[in-house]
CSV table of C-alpha atoms in Angstrom, one decimal:
chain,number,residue,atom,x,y,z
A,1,UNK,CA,34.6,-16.2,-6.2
A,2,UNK,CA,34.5,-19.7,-6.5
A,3,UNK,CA,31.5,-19.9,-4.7
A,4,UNK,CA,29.8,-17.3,-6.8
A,5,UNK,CA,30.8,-19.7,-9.9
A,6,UNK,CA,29.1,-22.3,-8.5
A,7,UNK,CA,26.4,-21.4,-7.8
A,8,UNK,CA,25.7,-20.0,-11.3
A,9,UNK,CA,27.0,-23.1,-12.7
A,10,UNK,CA,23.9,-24.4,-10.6
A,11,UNK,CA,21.1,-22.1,-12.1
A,12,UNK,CA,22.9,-22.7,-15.6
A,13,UNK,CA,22.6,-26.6,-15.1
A,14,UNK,CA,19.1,-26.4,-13.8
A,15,UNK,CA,16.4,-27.7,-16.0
A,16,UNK,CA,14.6,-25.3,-18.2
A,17,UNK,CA,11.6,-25.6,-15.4
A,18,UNK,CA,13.4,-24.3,-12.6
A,19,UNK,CA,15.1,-22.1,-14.7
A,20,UNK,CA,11.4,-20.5,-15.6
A,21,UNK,CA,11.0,-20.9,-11.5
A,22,UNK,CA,14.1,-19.0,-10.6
A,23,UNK,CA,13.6,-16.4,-13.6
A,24,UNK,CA,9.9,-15.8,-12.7
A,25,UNK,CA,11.2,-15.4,-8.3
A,26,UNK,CA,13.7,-12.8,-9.2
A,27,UNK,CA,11.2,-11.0,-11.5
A,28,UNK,CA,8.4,-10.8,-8.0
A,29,UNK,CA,11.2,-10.2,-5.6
A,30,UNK,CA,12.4,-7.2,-7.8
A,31,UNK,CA,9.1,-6.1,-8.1
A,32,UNK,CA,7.9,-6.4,-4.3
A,33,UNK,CA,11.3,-4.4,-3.5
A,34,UNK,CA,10.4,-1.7,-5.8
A,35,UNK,CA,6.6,-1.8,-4.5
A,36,UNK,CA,8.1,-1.4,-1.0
A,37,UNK,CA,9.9,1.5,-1.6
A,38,UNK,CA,7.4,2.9,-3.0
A,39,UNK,CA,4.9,2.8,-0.1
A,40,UNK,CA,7.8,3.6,2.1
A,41,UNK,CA,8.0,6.7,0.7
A,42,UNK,CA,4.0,7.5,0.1
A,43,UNK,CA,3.6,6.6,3.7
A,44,UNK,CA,5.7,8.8,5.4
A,45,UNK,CA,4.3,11.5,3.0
A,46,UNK,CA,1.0,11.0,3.7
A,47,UNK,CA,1.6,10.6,7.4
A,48,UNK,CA,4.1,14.1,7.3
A,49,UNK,CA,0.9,15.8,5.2
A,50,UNK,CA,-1.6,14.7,8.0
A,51,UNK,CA,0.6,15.8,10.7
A,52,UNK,CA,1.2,19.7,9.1
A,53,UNK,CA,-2.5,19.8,8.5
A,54,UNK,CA,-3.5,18.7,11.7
A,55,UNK,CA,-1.7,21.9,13.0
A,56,UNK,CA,-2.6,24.1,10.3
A,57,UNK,CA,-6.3,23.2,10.6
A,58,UNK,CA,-6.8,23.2,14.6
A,59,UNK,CA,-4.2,26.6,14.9
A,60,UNK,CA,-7.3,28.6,15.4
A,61,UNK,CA,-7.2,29.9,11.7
A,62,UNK,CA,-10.3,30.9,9.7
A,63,UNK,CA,-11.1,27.7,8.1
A,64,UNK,CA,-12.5,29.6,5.0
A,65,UNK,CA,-8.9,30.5,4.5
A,66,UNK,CA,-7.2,27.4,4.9
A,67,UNK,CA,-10.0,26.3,2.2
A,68,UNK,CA,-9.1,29.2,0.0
A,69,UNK,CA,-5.5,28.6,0.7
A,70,UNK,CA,-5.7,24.6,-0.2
A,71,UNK,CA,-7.8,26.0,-3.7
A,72,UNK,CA,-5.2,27.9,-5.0
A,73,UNK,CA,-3.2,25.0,-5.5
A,74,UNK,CA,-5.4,21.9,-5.9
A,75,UNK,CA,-2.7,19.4,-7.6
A,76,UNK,CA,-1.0,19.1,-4.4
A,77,UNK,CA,-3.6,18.2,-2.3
A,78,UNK,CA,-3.5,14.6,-0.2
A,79,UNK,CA,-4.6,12.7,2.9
A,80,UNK,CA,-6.3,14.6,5.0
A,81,UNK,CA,-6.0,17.8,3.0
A,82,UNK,CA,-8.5,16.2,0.8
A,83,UNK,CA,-10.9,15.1,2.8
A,84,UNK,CA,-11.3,18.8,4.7
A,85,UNK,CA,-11.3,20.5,0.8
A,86,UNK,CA,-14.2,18.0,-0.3
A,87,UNK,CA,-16.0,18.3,3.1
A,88,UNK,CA,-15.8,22.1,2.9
A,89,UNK,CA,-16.8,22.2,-0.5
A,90,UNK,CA,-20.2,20.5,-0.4
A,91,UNK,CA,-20.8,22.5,2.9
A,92,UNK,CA,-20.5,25.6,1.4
A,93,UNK,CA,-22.3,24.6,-1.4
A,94,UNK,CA,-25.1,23.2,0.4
A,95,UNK,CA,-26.0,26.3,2.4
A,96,UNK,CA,-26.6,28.5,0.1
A,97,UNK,CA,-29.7,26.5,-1.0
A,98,UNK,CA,-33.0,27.9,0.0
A,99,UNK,CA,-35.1,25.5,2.4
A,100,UNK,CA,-32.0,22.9,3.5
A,101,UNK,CA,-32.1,21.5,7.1
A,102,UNK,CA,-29.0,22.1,8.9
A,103,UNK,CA,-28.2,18.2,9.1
A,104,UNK,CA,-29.2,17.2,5.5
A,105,UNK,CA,-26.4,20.0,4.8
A,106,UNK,CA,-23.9,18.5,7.4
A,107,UNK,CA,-24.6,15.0,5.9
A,108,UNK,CA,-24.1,15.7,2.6
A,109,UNK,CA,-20.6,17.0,3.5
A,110,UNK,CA,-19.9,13.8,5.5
A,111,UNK,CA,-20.6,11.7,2.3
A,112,UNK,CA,-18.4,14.1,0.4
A,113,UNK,CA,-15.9,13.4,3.3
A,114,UNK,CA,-16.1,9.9,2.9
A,115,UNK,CA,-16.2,9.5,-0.9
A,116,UNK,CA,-12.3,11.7,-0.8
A,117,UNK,CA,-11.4,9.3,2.1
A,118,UNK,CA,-12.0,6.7,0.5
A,119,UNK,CA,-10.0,7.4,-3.0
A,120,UNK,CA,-7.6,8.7,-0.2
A,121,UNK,CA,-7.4,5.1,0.8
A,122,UNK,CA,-7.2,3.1,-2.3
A,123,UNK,CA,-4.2,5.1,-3.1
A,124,UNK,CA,-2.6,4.5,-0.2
A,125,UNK,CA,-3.3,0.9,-0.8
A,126,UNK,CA,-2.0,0.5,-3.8
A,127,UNK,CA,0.4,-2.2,-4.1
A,128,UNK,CA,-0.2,-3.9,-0.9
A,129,UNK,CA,-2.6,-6.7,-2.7
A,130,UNK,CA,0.7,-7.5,-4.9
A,131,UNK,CA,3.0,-7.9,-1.8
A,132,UNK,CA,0.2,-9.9,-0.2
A,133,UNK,CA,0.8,-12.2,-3.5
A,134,UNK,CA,4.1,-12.8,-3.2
A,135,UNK,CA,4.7,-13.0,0.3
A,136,UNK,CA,2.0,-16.0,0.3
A,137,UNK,CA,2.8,-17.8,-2.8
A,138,UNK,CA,6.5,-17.4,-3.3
A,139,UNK,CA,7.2,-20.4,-1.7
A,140,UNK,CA,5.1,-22.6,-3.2
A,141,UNK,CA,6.4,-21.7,-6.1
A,142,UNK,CA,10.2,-22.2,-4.8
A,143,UNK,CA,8.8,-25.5,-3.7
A,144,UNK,CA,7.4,-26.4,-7.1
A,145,UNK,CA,10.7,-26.0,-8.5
A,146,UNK,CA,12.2,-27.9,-5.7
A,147,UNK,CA,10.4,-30.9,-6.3
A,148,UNK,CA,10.4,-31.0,-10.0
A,149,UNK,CA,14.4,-30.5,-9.9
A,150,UNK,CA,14.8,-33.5,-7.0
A,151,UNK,CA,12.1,-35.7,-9.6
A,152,UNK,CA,14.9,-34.9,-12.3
A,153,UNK,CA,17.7,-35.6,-10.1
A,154,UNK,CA,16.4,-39.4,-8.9
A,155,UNK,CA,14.6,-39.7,-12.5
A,156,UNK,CA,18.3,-40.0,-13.8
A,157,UNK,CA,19.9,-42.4,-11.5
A,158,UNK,CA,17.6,-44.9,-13.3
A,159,UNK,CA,20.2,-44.3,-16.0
A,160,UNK,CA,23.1,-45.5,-13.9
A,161,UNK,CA,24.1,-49.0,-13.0
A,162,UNK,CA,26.0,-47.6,-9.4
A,163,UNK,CA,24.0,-44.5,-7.6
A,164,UNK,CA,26.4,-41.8,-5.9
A,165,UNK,CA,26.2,-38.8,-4.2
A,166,UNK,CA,28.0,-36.6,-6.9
A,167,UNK,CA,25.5,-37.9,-9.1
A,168,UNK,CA,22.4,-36.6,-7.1
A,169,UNK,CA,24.5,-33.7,-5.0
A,170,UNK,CA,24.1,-31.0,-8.2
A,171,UNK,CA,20.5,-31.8,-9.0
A,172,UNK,CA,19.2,-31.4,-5.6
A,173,UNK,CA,21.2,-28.4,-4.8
A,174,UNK,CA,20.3,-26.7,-8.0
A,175,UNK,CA,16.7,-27.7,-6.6
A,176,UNK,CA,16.7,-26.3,-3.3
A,177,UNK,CA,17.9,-23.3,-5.0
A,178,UNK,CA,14.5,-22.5,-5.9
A,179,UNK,CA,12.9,-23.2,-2.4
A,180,UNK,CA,15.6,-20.4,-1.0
A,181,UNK,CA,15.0,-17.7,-3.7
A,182,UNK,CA,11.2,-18.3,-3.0
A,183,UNK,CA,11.9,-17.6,0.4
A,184,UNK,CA,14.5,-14.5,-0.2
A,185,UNK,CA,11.2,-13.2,-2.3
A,186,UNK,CA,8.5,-13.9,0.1
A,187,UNK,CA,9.8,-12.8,3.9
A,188,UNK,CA,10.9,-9.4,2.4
A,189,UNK,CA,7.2,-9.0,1.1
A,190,UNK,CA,5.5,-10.6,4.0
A,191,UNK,CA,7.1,-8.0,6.6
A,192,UNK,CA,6.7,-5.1,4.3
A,193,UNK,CA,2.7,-6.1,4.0
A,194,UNK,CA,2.2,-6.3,7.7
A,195,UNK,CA,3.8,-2.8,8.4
A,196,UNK,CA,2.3,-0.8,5.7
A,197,UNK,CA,-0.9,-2.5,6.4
A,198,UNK,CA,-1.1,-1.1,9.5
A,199,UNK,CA,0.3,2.1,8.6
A,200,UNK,CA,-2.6,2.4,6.1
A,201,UNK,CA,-4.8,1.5,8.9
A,202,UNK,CA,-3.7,4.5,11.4
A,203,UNK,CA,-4.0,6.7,9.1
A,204,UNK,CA,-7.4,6.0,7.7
A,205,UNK,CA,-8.4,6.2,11.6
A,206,UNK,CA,-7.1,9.5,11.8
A,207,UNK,CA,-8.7,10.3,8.3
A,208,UNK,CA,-12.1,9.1,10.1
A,209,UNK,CA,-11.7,10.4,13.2
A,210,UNK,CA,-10.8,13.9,11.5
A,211,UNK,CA,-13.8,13.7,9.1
A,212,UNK,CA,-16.2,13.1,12.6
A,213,UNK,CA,-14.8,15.9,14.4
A,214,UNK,CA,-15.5,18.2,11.3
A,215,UNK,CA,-18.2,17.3,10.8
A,216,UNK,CA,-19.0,18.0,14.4
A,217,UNK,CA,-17.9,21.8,13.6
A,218,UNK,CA,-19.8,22.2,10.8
A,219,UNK,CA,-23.2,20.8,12.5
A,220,UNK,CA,-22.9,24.1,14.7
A,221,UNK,CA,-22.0,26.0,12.3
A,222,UNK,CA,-25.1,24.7,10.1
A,223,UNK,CA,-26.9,25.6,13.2
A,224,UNK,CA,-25.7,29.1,13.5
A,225,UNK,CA,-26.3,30.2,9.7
A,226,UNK,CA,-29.3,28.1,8.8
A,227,UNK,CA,-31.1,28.6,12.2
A,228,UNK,CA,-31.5,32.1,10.9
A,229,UNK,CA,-32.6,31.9,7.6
């Protein structure tokens, strides 16, 4: 308890710049942690809703149904989900123009493709840039505080006539507070940027790499109906 005291009666003491310091660390650190459990739960969504399409779509069904199926309720459509639906979509549009080549039609679905996998992306991205922030400048900003509290601390032994440690002790602990809440905001961020950044990055592989092998099905099937027009 009396620990707890003090080191309130430190951030109490502090000048009004650290205090600005400390206030604006805790305000990032809260942020970041609520930023982290947010991706932590989009990720594993996104990753669960690419796995139980990935069955669905190579079960052997008709893929016009699992379109049909996806259709009926478009709201709830992600990930991979999205990029087959938009992929689909322009295909079946496409070949029921008069006088298309089989590729141009199977191109213009992979650019559908890609234009979904990419919003796909820059939601699953969201956030990251801000724990990127954080994790590299919190503790420059701790530091900033640090120094400016030690400067206060030494600026007011020039007020004494006899310079002791009690005199110096509170300032430059009050101080160093800032480097450590700079650092309790930054490592938290830094880890969480690394793994959902390569969380994001599997699963846009496995968006791409879906999006090519579709792609690859629909060139036949292009082929097949086209070829007899």
């Amino acid at each position: 308890m009396q620990n707890e005291l003090s080191f309130l009666q430190l951030v109490l003491d502090a000048s009004p710049l650290v205090q600005l310091v400390m206030a604006s660390l805790l305000l990032a650190s809260v942020l970041s942690w609520t930023a982290i459990f947010d991706r932590s739960r989009t990720l594993r969504r996104a990753q669960r809703a690419a796995d139980d399409f990935e069955d669905k779509f190579w079960s052997g069904g008709d893929l016009g149904d699992l379109y049909r199926g996806l259709d009926r309720h478009p709201d709830e459509i992600q990930g991979m989900a999205m990029v087959f639906h938009a992929g689909f979509r322009e295909f079946a549009r496409l070949k029921d123009a008069s006088n298309m080549d089989p590729m141009a039609v199977v191109e213009g679905a992979r650019r559908a493709m890609h234009v979904a996998m990419s919003r796909e992306m820059d939601s699953l991205e969201r956030h990251l840039s801000f724990l990127a922030t954080v994790g590299s400048t919190s503790p420059y900003v701790g530091l900033f505080g640090t120094v400016w509290g030690i400067m206060n601390s030494f600026h007011a032994l020039g007020n004494v006539k006899q310079a002791t440690l009690n005199l110096v002790a509170p300032g430059i602990a009050e101080a160093l507070i800032a480097t450590a809440m700079g650092l309790f905001a930054a490592i938290p961020a830094v880890v969480a940027y690394n793994k959902y950044a390569d969380a994001v990055q599997r699963l846009e592989s496995r968006y791409e790499d879906f999006a090519e092998e579709f792609a690859n099905i629909l060139q036949r099937q292009a082929h097949m109906l086209l070829g007899k027009k």
